[in-house]
CSV table of C-alpha atoms in Angstrom, one decimal:
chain,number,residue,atom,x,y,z
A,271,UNK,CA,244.7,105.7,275.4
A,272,UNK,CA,242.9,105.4,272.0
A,273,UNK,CA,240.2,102.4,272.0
A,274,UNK,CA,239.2,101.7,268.5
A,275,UNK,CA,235.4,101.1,267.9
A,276,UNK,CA,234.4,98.5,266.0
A,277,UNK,CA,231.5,98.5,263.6
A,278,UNK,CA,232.7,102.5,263.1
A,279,UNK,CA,234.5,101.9,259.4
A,280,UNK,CA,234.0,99.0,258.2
A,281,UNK,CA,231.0,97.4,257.1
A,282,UNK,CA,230.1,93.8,257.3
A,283,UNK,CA,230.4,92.4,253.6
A,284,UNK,CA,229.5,88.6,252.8
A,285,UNK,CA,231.2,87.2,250.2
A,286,UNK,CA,228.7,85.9,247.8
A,287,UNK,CA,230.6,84.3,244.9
A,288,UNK,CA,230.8,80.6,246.2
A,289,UNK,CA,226.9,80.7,247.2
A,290,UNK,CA,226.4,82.3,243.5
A,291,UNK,CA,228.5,79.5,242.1
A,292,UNK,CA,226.8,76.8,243.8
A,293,UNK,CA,222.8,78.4,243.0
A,294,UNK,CA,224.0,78.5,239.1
A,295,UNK,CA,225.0,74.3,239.0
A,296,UNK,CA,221.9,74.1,240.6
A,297,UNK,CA,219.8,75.5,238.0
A,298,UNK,CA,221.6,74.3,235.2
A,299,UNK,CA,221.7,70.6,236.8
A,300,UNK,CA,217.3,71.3,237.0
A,301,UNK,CA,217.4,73.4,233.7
A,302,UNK,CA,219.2,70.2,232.1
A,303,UNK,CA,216.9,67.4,233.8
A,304,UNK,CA,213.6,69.2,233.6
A,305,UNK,CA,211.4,67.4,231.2
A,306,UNK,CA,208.2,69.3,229.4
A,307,UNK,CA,207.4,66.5,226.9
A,308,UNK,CA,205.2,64.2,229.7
A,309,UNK,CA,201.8,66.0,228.4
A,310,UNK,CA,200.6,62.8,227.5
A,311,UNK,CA,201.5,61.2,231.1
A,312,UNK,CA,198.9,60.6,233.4
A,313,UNK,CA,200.3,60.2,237.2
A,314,UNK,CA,197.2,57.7,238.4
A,315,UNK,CA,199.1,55.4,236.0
A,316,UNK,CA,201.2,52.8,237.5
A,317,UNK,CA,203.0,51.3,234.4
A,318,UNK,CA,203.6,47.7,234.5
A,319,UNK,CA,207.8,47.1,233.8
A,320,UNK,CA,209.5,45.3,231.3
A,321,UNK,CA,213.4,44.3,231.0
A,322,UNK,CA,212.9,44.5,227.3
A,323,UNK,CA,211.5,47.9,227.7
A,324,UNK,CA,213.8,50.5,225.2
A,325,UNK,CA,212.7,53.9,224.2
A,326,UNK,CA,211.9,54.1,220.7
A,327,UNK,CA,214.4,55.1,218.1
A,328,UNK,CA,212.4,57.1,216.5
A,329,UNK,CA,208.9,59.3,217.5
A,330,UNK,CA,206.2,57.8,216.2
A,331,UNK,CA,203.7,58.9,213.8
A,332,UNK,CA,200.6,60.5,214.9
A,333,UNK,CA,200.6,58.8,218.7
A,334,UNK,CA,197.3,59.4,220.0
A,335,UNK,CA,197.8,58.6,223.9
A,336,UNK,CA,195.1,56.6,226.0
A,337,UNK,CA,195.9,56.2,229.6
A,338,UNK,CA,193.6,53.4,231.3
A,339,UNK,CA,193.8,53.5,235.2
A,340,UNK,CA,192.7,50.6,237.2
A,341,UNK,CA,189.2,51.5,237.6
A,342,UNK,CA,188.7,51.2,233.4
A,343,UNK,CA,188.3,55.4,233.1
A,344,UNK,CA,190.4,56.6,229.6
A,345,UNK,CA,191.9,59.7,230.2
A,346,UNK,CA,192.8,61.2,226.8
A,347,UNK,CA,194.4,64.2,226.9
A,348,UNK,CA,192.2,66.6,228.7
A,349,UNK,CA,188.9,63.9,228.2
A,350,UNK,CA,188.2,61.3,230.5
A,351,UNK,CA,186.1,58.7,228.9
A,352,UNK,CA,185.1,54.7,229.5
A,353,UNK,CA,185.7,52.0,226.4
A,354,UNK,CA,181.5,52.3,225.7
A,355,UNK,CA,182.3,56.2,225.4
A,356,UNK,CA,185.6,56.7,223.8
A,357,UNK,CA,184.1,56.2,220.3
A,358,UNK,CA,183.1,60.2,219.8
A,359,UNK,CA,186.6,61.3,221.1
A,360,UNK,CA,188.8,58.9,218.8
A,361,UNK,CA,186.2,60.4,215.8
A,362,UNK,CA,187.5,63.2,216.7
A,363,UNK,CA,191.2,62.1,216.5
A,364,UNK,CA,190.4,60.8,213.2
A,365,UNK,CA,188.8,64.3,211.7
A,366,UNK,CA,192.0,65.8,212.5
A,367,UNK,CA,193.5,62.8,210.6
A,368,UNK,CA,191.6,63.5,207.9
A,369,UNK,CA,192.6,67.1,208.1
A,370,UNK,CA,196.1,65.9,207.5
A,371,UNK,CA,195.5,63.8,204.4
A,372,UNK,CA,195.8,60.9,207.1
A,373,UNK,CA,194.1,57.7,207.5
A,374,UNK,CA,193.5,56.0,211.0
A,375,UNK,CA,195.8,53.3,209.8
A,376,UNK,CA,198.6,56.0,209.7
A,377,UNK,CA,198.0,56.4,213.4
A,378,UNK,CA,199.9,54.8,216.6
A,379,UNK,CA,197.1,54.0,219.1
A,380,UNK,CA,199.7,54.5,222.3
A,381,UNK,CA,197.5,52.6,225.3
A,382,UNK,CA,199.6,53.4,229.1
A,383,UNK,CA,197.1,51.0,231.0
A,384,UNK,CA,197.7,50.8,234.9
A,385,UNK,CA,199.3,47.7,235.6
A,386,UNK,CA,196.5,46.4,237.6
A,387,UNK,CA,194.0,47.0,235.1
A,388,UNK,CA,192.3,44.1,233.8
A,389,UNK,CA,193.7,42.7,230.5
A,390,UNK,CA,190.0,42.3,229.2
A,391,UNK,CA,189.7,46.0,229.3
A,392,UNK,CA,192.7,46.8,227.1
A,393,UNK,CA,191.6,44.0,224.4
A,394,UNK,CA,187.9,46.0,224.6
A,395,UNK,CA,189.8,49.0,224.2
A,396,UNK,CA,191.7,47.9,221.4
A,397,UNK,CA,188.9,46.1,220.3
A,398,UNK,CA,187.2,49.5,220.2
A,399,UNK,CA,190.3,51.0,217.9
A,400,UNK,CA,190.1,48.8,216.2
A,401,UNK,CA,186.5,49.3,214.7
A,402,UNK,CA,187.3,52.7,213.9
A,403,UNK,CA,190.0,52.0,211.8
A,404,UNK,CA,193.1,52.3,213.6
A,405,UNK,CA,195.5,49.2,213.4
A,406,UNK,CA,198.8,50.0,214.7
A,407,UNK,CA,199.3,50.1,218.5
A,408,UNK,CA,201.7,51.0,220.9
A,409,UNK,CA,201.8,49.1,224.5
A,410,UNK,CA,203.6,51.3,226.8
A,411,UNK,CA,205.7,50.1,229.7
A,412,UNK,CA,208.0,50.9,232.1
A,413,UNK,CA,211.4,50.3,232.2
A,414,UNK,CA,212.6,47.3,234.8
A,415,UNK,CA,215.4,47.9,237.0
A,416,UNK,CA,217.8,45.0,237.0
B,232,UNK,CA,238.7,122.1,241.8
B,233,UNK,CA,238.9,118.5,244.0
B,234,UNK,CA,237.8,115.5,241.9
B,235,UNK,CA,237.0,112.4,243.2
B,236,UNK,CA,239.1,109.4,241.6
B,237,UNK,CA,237.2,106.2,242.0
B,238,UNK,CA,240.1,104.2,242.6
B,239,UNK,CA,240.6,106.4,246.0
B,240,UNK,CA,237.1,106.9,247.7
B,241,UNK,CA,234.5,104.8,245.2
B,242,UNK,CA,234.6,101.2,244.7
B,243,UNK,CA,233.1,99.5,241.7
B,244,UNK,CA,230.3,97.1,243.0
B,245,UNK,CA,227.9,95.8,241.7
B,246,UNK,CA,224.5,95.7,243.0
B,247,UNK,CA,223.3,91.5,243.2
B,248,UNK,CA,220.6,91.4,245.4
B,249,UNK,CA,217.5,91.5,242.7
B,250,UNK,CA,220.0,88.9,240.6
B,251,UNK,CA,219.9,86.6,243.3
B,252,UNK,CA,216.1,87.5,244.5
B,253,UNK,CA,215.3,86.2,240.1
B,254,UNK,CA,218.2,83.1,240.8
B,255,UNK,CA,216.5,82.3,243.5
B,256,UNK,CA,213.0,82.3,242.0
B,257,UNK,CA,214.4,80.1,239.2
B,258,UNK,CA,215.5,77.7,241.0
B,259,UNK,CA,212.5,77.1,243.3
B,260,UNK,CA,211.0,77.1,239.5
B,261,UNK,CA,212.5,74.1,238.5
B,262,UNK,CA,213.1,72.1,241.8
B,263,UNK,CA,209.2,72.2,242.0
B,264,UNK,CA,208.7,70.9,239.0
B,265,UNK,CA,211.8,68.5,238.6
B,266,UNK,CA,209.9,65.0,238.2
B,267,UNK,CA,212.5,61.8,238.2
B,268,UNK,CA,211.0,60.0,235.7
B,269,UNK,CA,211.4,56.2,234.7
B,270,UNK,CA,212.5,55.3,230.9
B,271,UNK,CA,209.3,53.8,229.6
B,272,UNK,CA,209.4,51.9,226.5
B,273,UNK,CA,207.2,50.4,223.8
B,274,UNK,CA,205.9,47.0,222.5
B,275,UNK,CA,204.5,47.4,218.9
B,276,UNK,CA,201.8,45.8,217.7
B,277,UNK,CA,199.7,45.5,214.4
B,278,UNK,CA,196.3,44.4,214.7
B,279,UNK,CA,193.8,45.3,211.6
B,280,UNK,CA,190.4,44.0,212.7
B,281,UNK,CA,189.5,40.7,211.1
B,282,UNK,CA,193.4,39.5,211.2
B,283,UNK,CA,194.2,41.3,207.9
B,284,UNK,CA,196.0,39.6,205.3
B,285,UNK,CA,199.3,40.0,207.2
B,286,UNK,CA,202.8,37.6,205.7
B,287,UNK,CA,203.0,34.1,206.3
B,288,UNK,CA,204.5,32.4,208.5
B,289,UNK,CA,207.5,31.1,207.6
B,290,UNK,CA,208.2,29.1,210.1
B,291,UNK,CA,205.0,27.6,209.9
B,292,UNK,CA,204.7,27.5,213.9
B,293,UNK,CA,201.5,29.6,215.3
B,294,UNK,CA,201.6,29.6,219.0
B,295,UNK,CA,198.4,29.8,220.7
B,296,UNK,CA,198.9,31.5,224.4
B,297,UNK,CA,196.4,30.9,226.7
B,298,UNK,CA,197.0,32.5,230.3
B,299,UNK,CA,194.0,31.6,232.9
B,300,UNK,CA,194.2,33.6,235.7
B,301,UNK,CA,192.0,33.3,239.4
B,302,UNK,CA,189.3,35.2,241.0
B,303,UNK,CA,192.2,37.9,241.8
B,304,UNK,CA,193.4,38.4,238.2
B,305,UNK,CA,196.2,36.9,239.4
B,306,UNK,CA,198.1,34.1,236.6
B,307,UNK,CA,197.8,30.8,237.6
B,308,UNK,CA,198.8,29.0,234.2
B,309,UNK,CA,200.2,29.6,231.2
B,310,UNK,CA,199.2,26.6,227.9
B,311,UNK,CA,200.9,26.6,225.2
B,312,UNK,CA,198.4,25.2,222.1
B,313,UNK,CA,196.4,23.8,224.4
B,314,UNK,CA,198.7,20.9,224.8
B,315,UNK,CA,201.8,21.8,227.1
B,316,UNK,CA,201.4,23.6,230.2
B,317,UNK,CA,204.0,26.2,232.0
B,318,UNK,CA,202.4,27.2,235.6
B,319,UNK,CA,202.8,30.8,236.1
B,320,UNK,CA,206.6,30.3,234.8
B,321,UNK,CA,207.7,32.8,232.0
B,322,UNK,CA,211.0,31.6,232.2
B,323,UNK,CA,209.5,28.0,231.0
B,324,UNK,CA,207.9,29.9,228.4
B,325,UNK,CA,211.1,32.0,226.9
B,326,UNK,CA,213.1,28.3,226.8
B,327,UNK,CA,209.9,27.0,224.6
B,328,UNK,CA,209.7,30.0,222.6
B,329,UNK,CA,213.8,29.9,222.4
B,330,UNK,CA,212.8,26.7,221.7
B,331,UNK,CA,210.4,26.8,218.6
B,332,UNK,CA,212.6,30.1,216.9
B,333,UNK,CA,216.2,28.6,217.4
B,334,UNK,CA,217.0,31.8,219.0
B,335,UNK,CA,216.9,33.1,215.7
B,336,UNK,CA,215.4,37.0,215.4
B,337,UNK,CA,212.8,37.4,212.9
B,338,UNK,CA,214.5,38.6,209.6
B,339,UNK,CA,211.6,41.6,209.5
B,340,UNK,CA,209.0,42.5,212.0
B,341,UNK,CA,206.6,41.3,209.4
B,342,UNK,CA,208.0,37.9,209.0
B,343,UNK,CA,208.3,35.2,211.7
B,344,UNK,CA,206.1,32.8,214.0
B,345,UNK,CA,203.1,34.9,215.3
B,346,UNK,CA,201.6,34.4,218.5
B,347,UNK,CA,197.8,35.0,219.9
B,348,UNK,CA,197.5,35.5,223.5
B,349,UNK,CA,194.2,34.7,224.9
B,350,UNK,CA,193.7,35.6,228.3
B,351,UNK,CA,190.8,35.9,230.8
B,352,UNK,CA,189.1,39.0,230.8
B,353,UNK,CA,190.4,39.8,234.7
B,354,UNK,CA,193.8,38.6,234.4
B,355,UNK,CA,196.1,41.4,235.3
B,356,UNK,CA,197.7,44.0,232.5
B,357,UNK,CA,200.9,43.5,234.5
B,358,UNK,CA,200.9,39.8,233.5
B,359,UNK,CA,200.1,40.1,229.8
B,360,UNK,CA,203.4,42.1,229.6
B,361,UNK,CA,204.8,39.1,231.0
B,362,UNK,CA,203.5,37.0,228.8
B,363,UNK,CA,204.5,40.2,226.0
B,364,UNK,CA,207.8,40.6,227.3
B,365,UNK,CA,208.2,36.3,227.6
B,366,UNK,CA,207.4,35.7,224.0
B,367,UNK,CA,209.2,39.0,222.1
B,368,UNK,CA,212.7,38.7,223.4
B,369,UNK,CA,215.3,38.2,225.9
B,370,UNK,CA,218.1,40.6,227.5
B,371,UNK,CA,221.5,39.2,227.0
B,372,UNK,CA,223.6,41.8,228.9
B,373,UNK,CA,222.7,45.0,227.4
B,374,UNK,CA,221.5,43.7,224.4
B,375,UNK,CA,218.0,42.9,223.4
B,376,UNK,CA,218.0,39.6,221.5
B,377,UNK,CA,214.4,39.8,219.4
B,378,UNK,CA,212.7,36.1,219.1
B,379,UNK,CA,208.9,36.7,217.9
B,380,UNK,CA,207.8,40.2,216.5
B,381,UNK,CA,204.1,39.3,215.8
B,382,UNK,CA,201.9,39.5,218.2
B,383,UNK,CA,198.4,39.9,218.6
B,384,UNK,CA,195.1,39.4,221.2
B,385,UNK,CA,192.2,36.8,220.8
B,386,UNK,CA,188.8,38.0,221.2
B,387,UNK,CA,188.4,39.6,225.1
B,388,UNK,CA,186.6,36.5,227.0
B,389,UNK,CA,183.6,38.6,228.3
B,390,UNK,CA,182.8,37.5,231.9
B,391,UNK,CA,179.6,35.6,232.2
């Protein structure tokens, strides 16, 4: 009598396509969501919401991003500063302004403050934009979930 | 001479083990730096230091907000030019603003009652959204109905 072996022949395939398929949506559904453009987002910064807030229809001109956490430290961009020592970094905003055939009126101020910052700081702040030049600004907020 | 046919002894397959291996790789990629992040939006407002010129009010109706808040920063009353008084209640406020405008939007940003919020220097950034979000508009649905575009802050009250 003939006993067939097993594992002699044949050799043990999986069938890949469905786990292939699957790893593809995957990275397309990431690909798809993944969002590069948060630079300017700080993650210590707990926005306060807003049922009114709406993404703007159109980008604004020259935004130059201040995020103010709770403790009244200004992180812009790389820079961390305080409202008495912003002043050198927003003259440096305004050189590149200039470089641009730019005024500091042409500029968005954008100000993401923490929503348990204190209100005074974001008037000294704006009070300190102010004195440079700037006039337009921007408060961020998040939007509420109804 | 015996030559080999492929469709006899050699199958055509492909070799997918360093395509997965880079698949793979790419998808850790973005799963590690997928954020879910919330819609954030944007209240605009114009302040040239020393009030600037500006456009008149046409509806000759400047609303002077004053929010007072606690030791906590926390809002414990919201006046109206100095006279009428809301508690901590922005819903009291939109029906007074609803109120004063008609419901009517603003024909340009430019134009329209302007209000000053003053506010003690503690009170809490949360709140003076409120008091933002109060004042600019209500949501009817999914629509925004716009009720006063000008806004802008009173000197910061410096703590003693």
């Amino acid at each position: 009598m003939k006993v067939r072996k097993i594992f002699d022949t044949k050799i043990a395939e999986l069938d890949m396509t469905a786990m292939i398929d699957m790893v593809f949506q995957l990275i397309i559904f990431f690909m798809v969501l993944i969002n590069f453009a948060q630079d300017d987002q700080n993650d210590k910064i707990k926005l306060p919401a807003s049922e009114l807030a709406k993404p703007a229809d159109s980008p604004l001109t020259f935004p130059i991003t201040l995020n103010l956490d709770s403790t009244s430290t200004i992180y812009i961009g790389a820079s961390i500063a305080t409202v008495d020592s912003i002043a050198p970094l927003l003259r440096t905003e305004i050189s590149l302004l200039t470089s641009r055939n730019q005024t500091p009126k042409d500029a968005n101020i954008v100000i993401r403050a923490h929503r348990n910052a204190s209100g005074g700081m974001v008037q000294d702040l704006i009070k300190k934009c102010q004195e440079l030049g700037f006039e337009k600004f921007v408060l961020r907020v998040r939007e509420e979930t109804l | 001479m015996k030559y080999a046919t492929k469709s006899s002894s050699q199958k055509g397959e492909l070799q997918l083990t360093s395509m997965i291996d880079v698949i793979f790789l790419l998808l850790i990629f973005f799963v590690m730096t997928f954020k879910i992040a919330a819609q954030e939006g944007d209240f605009n407002i114009k302040m040239p230091i020393g009030g600037g010129p500006g456009s008149a009010d046409s509806t000759d109706l400047p609303i002077k907000l004053r929010l007072r808040a606690n030791a906590d920063g926390e809002l414990v009353d919201i006046v109206v030019n100095d006279s009428l008084t809301f508690g901590n209640d922005w819903t009291k406020l939109r029906g007074y603003i609803l109120n004063v405008t008609g419901g009517n939007a603003p024909p340009t940003p430019e134009e329209g009652p302007e209000v000053e919020i003053d506010l003690d220097y503690n009170l809490r950034y949360e709140h003076v959204i409120g008091a933002v979000t109060a004042v600019t508009g209500q949501r009817l649905g999914d629509e925004v109905k716009r009720l006063v575009e000008r806004i802008k802050f009173a000197p910061p009250r410096k703590p003693q």
